[in-house]
mmCIF file of C-alpha atoms in Angstrom:
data_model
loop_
_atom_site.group_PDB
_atom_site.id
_atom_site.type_symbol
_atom_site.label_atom_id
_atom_site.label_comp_id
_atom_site.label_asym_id
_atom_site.label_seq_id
_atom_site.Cartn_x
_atom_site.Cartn_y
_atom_site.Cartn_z
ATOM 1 C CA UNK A 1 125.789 84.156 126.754
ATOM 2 C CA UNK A 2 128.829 86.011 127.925
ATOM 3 C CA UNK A 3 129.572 84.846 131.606
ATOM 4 C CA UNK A 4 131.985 86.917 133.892
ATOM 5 C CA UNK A 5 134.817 85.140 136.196
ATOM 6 C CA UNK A 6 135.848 86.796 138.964
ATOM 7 C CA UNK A 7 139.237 86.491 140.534
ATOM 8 C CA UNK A 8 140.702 88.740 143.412
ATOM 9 C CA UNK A 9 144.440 88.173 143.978
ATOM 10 C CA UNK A 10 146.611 89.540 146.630
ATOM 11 C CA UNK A 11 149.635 87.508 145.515
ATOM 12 C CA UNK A 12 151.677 85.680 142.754
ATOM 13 C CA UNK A 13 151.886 81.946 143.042
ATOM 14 C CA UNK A 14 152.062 79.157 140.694
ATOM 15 C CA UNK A 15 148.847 78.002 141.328
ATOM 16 C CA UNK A 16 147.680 81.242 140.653
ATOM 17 C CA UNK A 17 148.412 80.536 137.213
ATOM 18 C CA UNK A 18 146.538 76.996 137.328
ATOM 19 C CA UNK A 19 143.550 78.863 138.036
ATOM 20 C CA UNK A 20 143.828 81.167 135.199
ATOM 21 C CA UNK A 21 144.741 78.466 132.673
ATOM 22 C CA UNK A 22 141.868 76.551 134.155
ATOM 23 C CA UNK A 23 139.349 79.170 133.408
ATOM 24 C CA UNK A 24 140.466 79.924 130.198
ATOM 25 C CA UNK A 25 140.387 76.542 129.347
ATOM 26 C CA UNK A 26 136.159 76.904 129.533
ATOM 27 C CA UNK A 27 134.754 74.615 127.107
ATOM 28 C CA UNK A 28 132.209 77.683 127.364
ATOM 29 C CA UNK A 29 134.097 80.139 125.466
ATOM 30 C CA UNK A 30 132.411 83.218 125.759
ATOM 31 C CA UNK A 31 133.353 84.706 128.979
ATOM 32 C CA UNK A 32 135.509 87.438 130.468
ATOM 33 C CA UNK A 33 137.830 86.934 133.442
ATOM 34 C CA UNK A 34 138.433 89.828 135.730
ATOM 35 C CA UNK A 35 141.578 89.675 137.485
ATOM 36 C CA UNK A 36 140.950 91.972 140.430
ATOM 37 C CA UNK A 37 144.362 92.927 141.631
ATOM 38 C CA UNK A 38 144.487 94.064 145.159
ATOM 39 C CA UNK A 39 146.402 95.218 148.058
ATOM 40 C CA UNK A 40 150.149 95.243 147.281
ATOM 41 C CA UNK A 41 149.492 93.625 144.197
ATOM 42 C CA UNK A 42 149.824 95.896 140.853
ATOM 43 C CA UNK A 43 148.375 95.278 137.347
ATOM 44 C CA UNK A 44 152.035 95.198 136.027
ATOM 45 C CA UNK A 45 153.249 92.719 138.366
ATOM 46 C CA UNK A 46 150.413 90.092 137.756
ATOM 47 C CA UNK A 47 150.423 90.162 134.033
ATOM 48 C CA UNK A 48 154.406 90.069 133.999
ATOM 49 C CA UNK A 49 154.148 87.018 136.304
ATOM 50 C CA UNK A 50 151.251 85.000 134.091
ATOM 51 C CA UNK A 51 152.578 85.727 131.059
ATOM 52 C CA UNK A 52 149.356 84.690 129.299
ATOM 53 C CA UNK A 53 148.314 86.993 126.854
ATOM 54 C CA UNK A 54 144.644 86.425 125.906
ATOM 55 C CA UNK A 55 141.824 88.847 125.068
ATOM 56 C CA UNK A 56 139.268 87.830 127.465
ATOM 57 C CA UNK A 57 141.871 88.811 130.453
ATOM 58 C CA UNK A 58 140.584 91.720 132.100
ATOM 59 C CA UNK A 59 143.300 93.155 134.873
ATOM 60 C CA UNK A 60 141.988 96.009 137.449
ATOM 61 C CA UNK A 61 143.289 97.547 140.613
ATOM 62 C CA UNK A 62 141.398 97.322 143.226
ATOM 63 C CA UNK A 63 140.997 98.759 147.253
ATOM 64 C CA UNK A 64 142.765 96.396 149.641
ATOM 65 C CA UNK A 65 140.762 93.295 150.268
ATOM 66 C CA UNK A 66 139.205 90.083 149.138
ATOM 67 C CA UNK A 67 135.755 91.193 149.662
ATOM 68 C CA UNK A 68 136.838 94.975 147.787
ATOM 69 C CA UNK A 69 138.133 93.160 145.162
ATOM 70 C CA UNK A 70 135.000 91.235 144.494
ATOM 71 C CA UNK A 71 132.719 94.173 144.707
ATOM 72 C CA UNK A 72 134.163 96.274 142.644
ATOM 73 C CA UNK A 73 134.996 93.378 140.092
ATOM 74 C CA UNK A 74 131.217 92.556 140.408
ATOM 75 C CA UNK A 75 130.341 96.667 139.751
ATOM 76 C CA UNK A 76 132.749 96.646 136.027
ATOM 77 C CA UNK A 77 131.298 92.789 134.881
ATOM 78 C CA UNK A 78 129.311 92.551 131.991
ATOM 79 C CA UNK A 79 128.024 88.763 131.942
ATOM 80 C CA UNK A 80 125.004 87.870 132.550
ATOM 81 C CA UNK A 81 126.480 84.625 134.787
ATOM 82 C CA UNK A 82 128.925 85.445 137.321
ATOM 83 C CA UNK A 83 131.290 82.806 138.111
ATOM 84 C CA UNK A 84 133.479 83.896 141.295
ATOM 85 C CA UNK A 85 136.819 81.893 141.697
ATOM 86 C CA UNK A 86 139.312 82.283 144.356
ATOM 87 C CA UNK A 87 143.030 82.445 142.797
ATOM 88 C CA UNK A 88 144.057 79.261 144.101
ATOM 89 C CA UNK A 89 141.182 76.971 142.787
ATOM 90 C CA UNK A 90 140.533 75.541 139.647
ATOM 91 C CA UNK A 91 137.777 74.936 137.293
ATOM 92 C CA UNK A 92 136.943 71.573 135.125
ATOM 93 C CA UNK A 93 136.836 72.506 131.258
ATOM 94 C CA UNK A 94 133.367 72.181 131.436
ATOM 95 C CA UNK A 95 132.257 73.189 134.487
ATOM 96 C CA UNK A 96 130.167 76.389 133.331
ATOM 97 C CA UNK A 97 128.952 74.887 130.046
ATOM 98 C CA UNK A 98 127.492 72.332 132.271
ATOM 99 C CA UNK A 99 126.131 74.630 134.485
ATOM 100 C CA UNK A 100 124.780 76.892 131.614
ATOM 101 C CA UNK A 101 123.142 74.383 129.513
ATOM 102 C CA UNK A 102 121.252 73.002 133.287
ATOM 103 C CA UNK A 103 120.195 76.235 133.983
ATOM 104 C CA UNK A 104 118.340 76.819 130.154
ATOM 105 C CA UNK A 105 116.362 73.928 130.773
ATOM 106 C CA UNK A 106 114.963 75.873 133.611
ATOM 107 C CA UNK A 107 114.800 79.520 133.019
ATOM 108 C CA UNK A 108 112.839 80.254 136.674
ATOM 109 C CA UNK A 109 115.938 79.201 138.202
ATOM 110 C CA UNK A 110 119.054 81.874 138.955
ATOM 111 C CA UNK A 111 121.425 80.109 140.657
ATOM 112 C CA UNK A 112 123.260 76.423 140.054
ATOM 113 C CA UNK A 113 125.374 74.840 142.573
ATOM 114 C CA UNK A 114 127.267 72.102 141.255
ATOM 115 C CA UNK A 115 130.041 69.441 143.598
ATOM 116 C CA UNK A 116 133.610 70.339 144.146
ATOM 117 C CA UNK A 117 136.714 68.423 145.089
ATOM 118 C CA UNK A 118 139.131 69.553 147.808
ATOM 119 C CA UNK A 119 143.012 68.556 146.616
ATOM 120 C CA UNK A 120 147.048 69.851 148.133
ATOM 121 C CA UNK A 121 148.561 69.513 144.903
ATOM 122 C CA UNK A 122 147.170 67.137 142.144
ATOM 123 C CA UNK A 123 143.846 67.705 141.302
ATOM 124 C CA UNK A 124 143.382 64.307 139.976
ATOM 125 C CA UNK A 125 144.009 62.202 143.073
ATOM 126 C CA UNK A 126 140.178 60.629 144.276
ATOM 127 C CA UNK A 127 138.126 62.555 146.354
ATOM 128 C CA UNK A 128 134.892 61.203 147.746
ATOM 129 C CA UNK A 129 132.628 63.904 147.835
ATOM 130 C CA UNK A 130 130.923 64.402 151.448
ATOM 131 C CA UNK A 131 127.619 65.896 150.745
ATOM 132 C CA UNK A 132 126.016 63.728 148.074
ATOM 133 C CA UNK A 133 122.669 64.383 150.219
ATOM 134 C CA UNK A 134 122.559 67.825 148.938
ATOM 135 C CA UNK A 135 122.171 66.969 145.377
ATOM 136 C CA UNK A 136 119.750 63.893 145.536
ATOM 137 C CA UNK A 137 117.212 66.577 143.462
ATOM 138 C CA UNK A 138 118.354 68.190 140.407
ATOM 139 C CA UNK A 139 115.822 71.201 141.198
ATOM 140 C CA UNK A 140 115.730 72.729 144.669
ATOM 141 C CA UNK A 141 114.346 75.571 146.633
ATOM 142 C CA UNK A 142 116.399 77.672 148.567
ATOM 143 C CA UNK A 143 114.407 76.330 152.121
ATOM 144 C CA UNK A 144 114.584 72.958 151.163
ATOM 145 C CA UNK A 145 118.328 73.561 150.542
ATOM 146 C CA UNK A 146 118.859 74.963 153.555
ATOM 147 C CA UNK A 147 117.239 72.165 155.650
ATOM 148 C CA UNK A 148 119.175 69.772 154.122
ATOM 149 C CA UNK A 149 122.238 71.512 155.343
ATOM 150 C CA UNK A 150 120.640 71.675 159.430
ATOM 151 C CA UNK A 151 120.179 67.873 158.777
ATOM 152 C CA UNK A 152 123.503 66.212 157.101
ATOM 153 C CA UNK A 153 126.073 69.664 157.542
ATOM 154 C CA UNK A 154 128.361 70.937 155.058
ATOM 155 C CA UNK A 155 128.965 73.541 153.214
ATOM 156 C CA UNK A 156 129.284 74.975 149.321
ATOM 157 C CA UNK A 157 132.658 76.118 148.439
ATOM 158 C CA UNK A 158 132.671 79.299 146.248
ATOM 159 C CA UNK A 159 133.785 77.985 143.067
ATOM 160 C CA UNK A 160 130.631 75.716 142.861
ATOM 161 C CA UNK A 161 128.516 78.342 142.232
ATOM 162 C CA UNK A 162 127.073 80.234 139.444
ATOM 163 C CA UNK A 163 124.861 82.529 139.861
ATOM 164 C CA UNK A 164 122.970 85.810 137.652
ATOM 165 C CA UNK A 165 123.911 88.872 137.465
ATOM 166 C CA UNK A 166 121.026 90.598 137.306
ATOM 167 C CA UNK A 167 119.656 88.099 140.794
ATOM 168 C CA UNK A 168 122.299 89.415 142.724
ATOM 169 C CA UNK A 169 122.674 93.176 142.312
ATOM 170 C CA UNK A 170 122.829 95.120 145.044
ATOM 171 C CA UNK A 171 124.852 92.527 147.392
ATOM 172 C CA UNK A 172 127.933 93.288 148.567
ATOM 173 C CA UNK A 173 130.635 91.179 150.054
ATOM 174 C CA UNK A 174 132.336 91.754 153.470
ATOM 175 C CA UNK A 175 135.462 91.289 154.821
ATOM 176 C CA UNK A 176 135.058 88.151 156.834
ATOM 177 C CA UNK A 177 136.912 84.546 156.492
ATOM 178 C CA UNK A 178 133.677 83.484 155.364
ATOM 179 C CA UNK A 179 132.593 85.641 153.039
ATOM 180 C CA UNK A 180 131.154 82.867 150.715
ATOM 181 C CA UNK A 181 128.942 81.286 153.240
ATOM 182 C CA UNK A 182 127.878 85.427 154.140
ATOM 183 C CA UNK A 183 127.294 86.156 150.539
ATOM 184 C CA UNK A 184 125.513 82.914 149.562
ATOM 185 C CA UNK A 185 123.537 83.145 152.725
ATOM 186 C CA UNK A 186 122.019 86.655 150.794
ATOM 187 C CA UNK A 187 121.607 84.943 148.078
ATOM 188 C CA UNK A 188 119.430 81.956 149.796
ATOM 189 C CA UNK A 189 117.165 84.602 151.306
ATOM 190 C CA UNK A 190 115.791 86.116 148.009
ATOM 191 C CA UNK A 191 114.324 82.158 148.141
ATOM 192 C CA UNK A 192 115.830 81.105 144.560
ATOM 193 C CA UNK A 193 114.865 78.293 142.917
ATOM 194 C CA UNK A 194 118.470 76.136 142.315
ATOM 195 C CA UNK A 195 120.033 73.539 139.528
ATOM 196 C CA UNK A 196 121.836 71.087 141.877
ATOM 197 C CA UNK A 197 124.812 69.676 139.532
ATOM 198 C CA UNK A 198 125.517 66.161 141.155
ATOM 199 C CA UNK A 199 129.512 66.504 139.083
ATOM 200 C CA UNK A 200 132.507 67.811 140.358
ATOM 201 C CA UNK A 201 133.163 70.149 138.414
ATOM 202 C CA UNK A 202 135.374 72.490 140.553
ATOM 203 C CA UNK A 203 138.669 72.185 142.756
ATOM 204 C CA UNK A 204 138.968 73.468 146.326
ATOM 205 C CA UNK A 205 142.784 73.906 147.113
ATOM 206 C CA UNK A 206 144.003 73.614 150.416
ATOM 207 C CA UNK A 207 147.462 75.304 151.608
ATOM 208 C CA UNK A 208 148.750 76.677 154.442
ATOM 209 C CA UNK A 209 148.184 80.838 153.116
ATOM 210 C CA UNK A 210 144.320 79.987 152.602
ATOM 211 C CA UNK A 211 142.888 83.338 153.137
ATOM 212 C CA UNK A 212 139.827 82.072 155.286
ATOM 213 C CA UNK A 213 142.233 81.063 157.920
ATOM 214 C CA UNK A 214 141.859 81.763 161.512
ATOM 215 C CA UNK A 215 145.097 83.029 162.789
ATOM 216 C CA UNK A 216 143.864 86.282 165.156
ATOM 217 C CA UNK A 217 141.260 87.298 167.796
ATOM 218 C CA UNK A 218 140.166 90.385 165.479
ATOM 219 C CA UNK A 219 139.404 87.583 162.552
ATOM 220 C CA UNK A 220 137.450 85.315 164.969
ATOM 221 C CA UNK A 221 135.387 88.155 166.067
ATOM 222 C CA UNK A 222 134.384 88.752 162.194
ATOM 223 C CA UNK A 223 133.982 85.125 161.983
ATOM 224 C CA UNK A 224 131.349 85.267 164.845
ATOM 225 C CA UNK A 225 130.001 88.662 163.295
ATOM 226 C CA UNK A 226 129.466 86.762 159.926
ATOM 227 C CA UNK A 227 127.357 83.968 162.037
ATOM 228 C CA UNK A 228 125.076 86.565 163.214
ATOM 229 C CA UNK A 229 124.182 87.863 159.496
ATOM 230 C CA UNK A 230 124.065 84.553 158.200
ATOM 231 C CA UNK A 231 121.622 83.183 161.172
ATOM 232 C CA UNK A 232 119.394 87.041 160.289
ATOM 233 C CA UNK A 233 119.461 86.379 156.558
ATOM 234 C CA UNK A 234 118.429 82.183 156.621
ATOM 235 C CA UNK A 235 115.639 82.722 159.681
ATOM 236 C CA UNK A 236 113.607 84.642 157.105
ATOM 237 C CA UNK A 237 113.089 81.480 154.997
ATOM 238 C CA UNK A 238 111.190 80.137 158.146
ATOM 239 C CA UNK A 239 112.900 76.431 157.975
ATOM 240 C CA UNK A 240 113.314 74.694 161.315
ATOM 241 C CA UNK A 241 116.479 72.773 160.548
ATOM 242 C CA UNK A 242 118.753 76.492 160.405
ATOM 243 C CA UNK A 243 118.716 76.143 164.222
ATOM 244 C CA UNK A 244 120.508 72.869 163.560
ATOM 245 C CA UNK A 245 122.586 73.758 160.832
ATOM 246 C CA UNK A 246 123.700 76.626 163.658
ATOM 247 C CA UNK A 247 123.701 74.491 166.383
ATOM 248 C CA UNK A 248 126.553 72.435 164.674
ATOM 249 C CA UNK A 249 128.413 75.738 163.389
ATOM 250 C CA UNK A 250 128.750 77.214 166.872
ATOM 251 C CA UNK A 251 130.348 73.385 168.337
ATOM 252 C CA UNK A 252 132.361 73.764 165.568
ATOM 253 C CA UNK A 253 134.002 77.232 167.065
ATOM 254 C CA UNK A 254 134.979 75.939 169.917
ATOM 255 C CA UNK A 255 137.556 74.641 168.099
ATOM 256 C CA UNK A 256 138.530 77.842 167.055
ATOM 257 C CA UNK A 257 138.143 79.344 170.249
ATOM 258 C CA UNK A 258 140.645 76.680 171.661
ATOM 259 C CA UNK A 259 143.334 77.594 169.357
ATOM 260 C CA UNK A 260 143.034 80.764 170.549
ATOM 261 C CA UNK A 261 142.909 80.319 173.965
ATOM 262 C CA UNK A 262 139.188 80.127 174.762
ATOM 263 C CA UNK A 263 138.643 83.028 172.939
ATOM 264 C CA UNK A 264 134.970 84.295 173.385
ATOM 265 C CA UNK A 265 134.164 80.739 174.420
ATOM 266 C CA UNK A 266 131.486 82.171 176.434
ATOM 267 C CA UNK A 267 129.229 83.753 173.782
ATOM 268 C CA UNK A 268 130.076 80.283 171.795
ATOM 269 C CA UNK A 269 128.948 77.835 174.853
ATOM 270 C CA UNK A 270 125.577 80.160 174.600
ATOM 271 C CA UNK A 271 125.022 80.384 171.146
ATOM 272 C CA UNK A 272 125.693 76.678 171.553
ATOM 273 C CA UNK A 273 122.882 76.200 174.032
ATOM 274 C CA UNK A 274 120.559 78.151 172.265
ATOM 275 C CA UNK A 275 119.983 77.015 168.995
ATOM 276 C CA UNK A 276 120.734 72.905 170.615
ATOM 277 C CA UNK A 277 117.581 73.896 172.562
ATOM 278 C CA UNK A 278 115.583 75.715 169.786
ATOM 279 C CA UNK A 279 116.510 72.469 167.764
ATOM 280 C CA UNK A 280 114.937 70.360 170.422
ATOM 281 C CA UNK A 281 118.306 68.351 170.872
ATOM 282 C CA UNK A 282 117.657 68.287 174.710
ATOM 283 C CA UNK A 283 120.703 66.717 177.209
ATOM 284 C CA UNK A 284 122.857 65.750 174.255
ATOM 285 C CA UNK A 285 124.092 69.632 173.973
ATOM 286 C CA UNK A 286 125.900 68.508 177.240
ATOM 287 C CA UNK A 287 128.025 65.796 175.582
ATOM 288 C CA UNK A 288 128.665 67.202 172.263
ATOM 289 C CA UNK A 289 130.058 70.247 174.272
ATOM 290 C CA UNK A 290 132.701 67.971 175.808
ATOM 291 C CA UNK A 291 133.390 66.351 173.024
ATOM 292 C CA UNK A 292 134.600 69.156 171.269
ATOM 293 C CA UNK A 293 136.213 70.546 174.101
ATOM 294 C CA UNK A 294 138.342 67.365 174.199
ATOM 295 C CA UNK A 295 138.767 67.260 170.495
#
């Protein structure tokens, strides 16, 4: 079963080249990995810079963008898994074989989500994974997932998933720091049934040039734009505990807003407000407010 990775790049780094290595490493052998070079970024450049000559390396140009990239990386793919794989993470030799072999036992379901690790440098130093709570069933619906998320947090880093093809035509990414949470939040609202994978099997690397940084007022104002879809795609899965899950999203952007300024803290404050009261949270809204303004 041929499986497509997907990898947008915007720049050469040497842990660009990790990431490559570590998905053609795939105990899984049959899959194709689409390097989807884009904005200043030429095919030339990246293939002088890997110097890995393999046959399963696929190298397109692409418009500017991670969320181009993607999409039109998505459009050429011809697995019937996609894997999607930011250029600084890094897959476990086994990760998708894992995945696969989960996912045959129960043909109904299109999409497995399996644990990840965030490391700086080493991937092997310990992690304790935060979540555990969202993999205490191996089988899960998409509402169940979802309220398990308004209950304990967190979130499901890109790498972790892998999803069909065929399940997921017709979406398209957008340019938005969190394009994962947008896209899987499309995904979640076809109601899929999903193989939890309690492993880590993936590695979430954090640097100072992640691309879902916050650095300007015109990418908070995407961020809050993505927050709107996500809230209109999750509501139509009718679970109570997405009024949580946003309550605790929006006190997290104050934060955000701090760092720049008290940016749009207003519409935050209310968005704040009204999913803390639709979640029945009552007069604790007031001091988790202040407790992230003096965070």
């Amino acid at each position: 079963m041929l499986v497509s990775i997907i990898i947008p790049v915007h720049k050469t780094h040497s842990f660009f080249i990790a990431c490559i290595k570590s998905a053609l490493s795939q105990t899984h052998q049959n899959i194709e990995i689409i390097v989807a070079c884009n904005g200043n970024l030429e095919i030339k450049e990246c293939r002088l810079f890997l110097e890995i000559e393999d046959s399963r390396l696929i190298f397109i140009k692409t418009s500017s963008g991670r969320d181009n990239a993607r999409n039109e990386a998505l459009a050429l793919a011809k697995g019937d898994w996609i894997q999607f794989l930011d250029y600084d993470d890094y897959l476990f030799p086994e990760k998708i074989e894992l995945q696969l072999e989960a996912l045959k036992k129960s043909p109904n379901c299109k999409l497995s989500i399996c644990q990840w690790k965030k490391f700086f440098t080493k991937i092997e130093v310990d992690y304790n994974f935060p979540f555990n709570t969202l993999y205490d069933e191996p089988l899960v619906t998409a509402e169940s997932l979802v309220q398990k998320m308004g209950v304990n947090g967190g979130f499901i880093a890109t790498g972790a998933w892998l999803v069909s093809k065929e399940f997921i035509h017709g979406l398209k990414w957008i340019d938005s720091p969190n394009d994962d949470a947008v896209f899987l939040s499309e995904i979640l609202k076809k109601s899929p049934q999903i193989v939890m994978i309690s492993s880590v099997l993936v590695g979430y690397r954090i640097h100072g040039d992640n691309t879902s940084s916050i650095r300007t007022k015109s990418e908070f104002d995407k961020l809050l734009n993505s927050w709107t879809k996500i809230y209109h795609n999750l509501r139509v899965l009718k679970v109570f505990e997405i009024n949580r899950y946003l309550y605790l999203t929006y006190l997290n952007l104050i934060y955000y807003s701090k760092e720049l300024k008290g940016y749009r803290i207003g519409i935050i404050i209310f968005n704040v407000f009204y999913f803390g009261f639709k979640s029945k949270i009552g007069f604790s809204i007031f001091r988790d407010i202040k407790k992230e303004i003096l965070r």
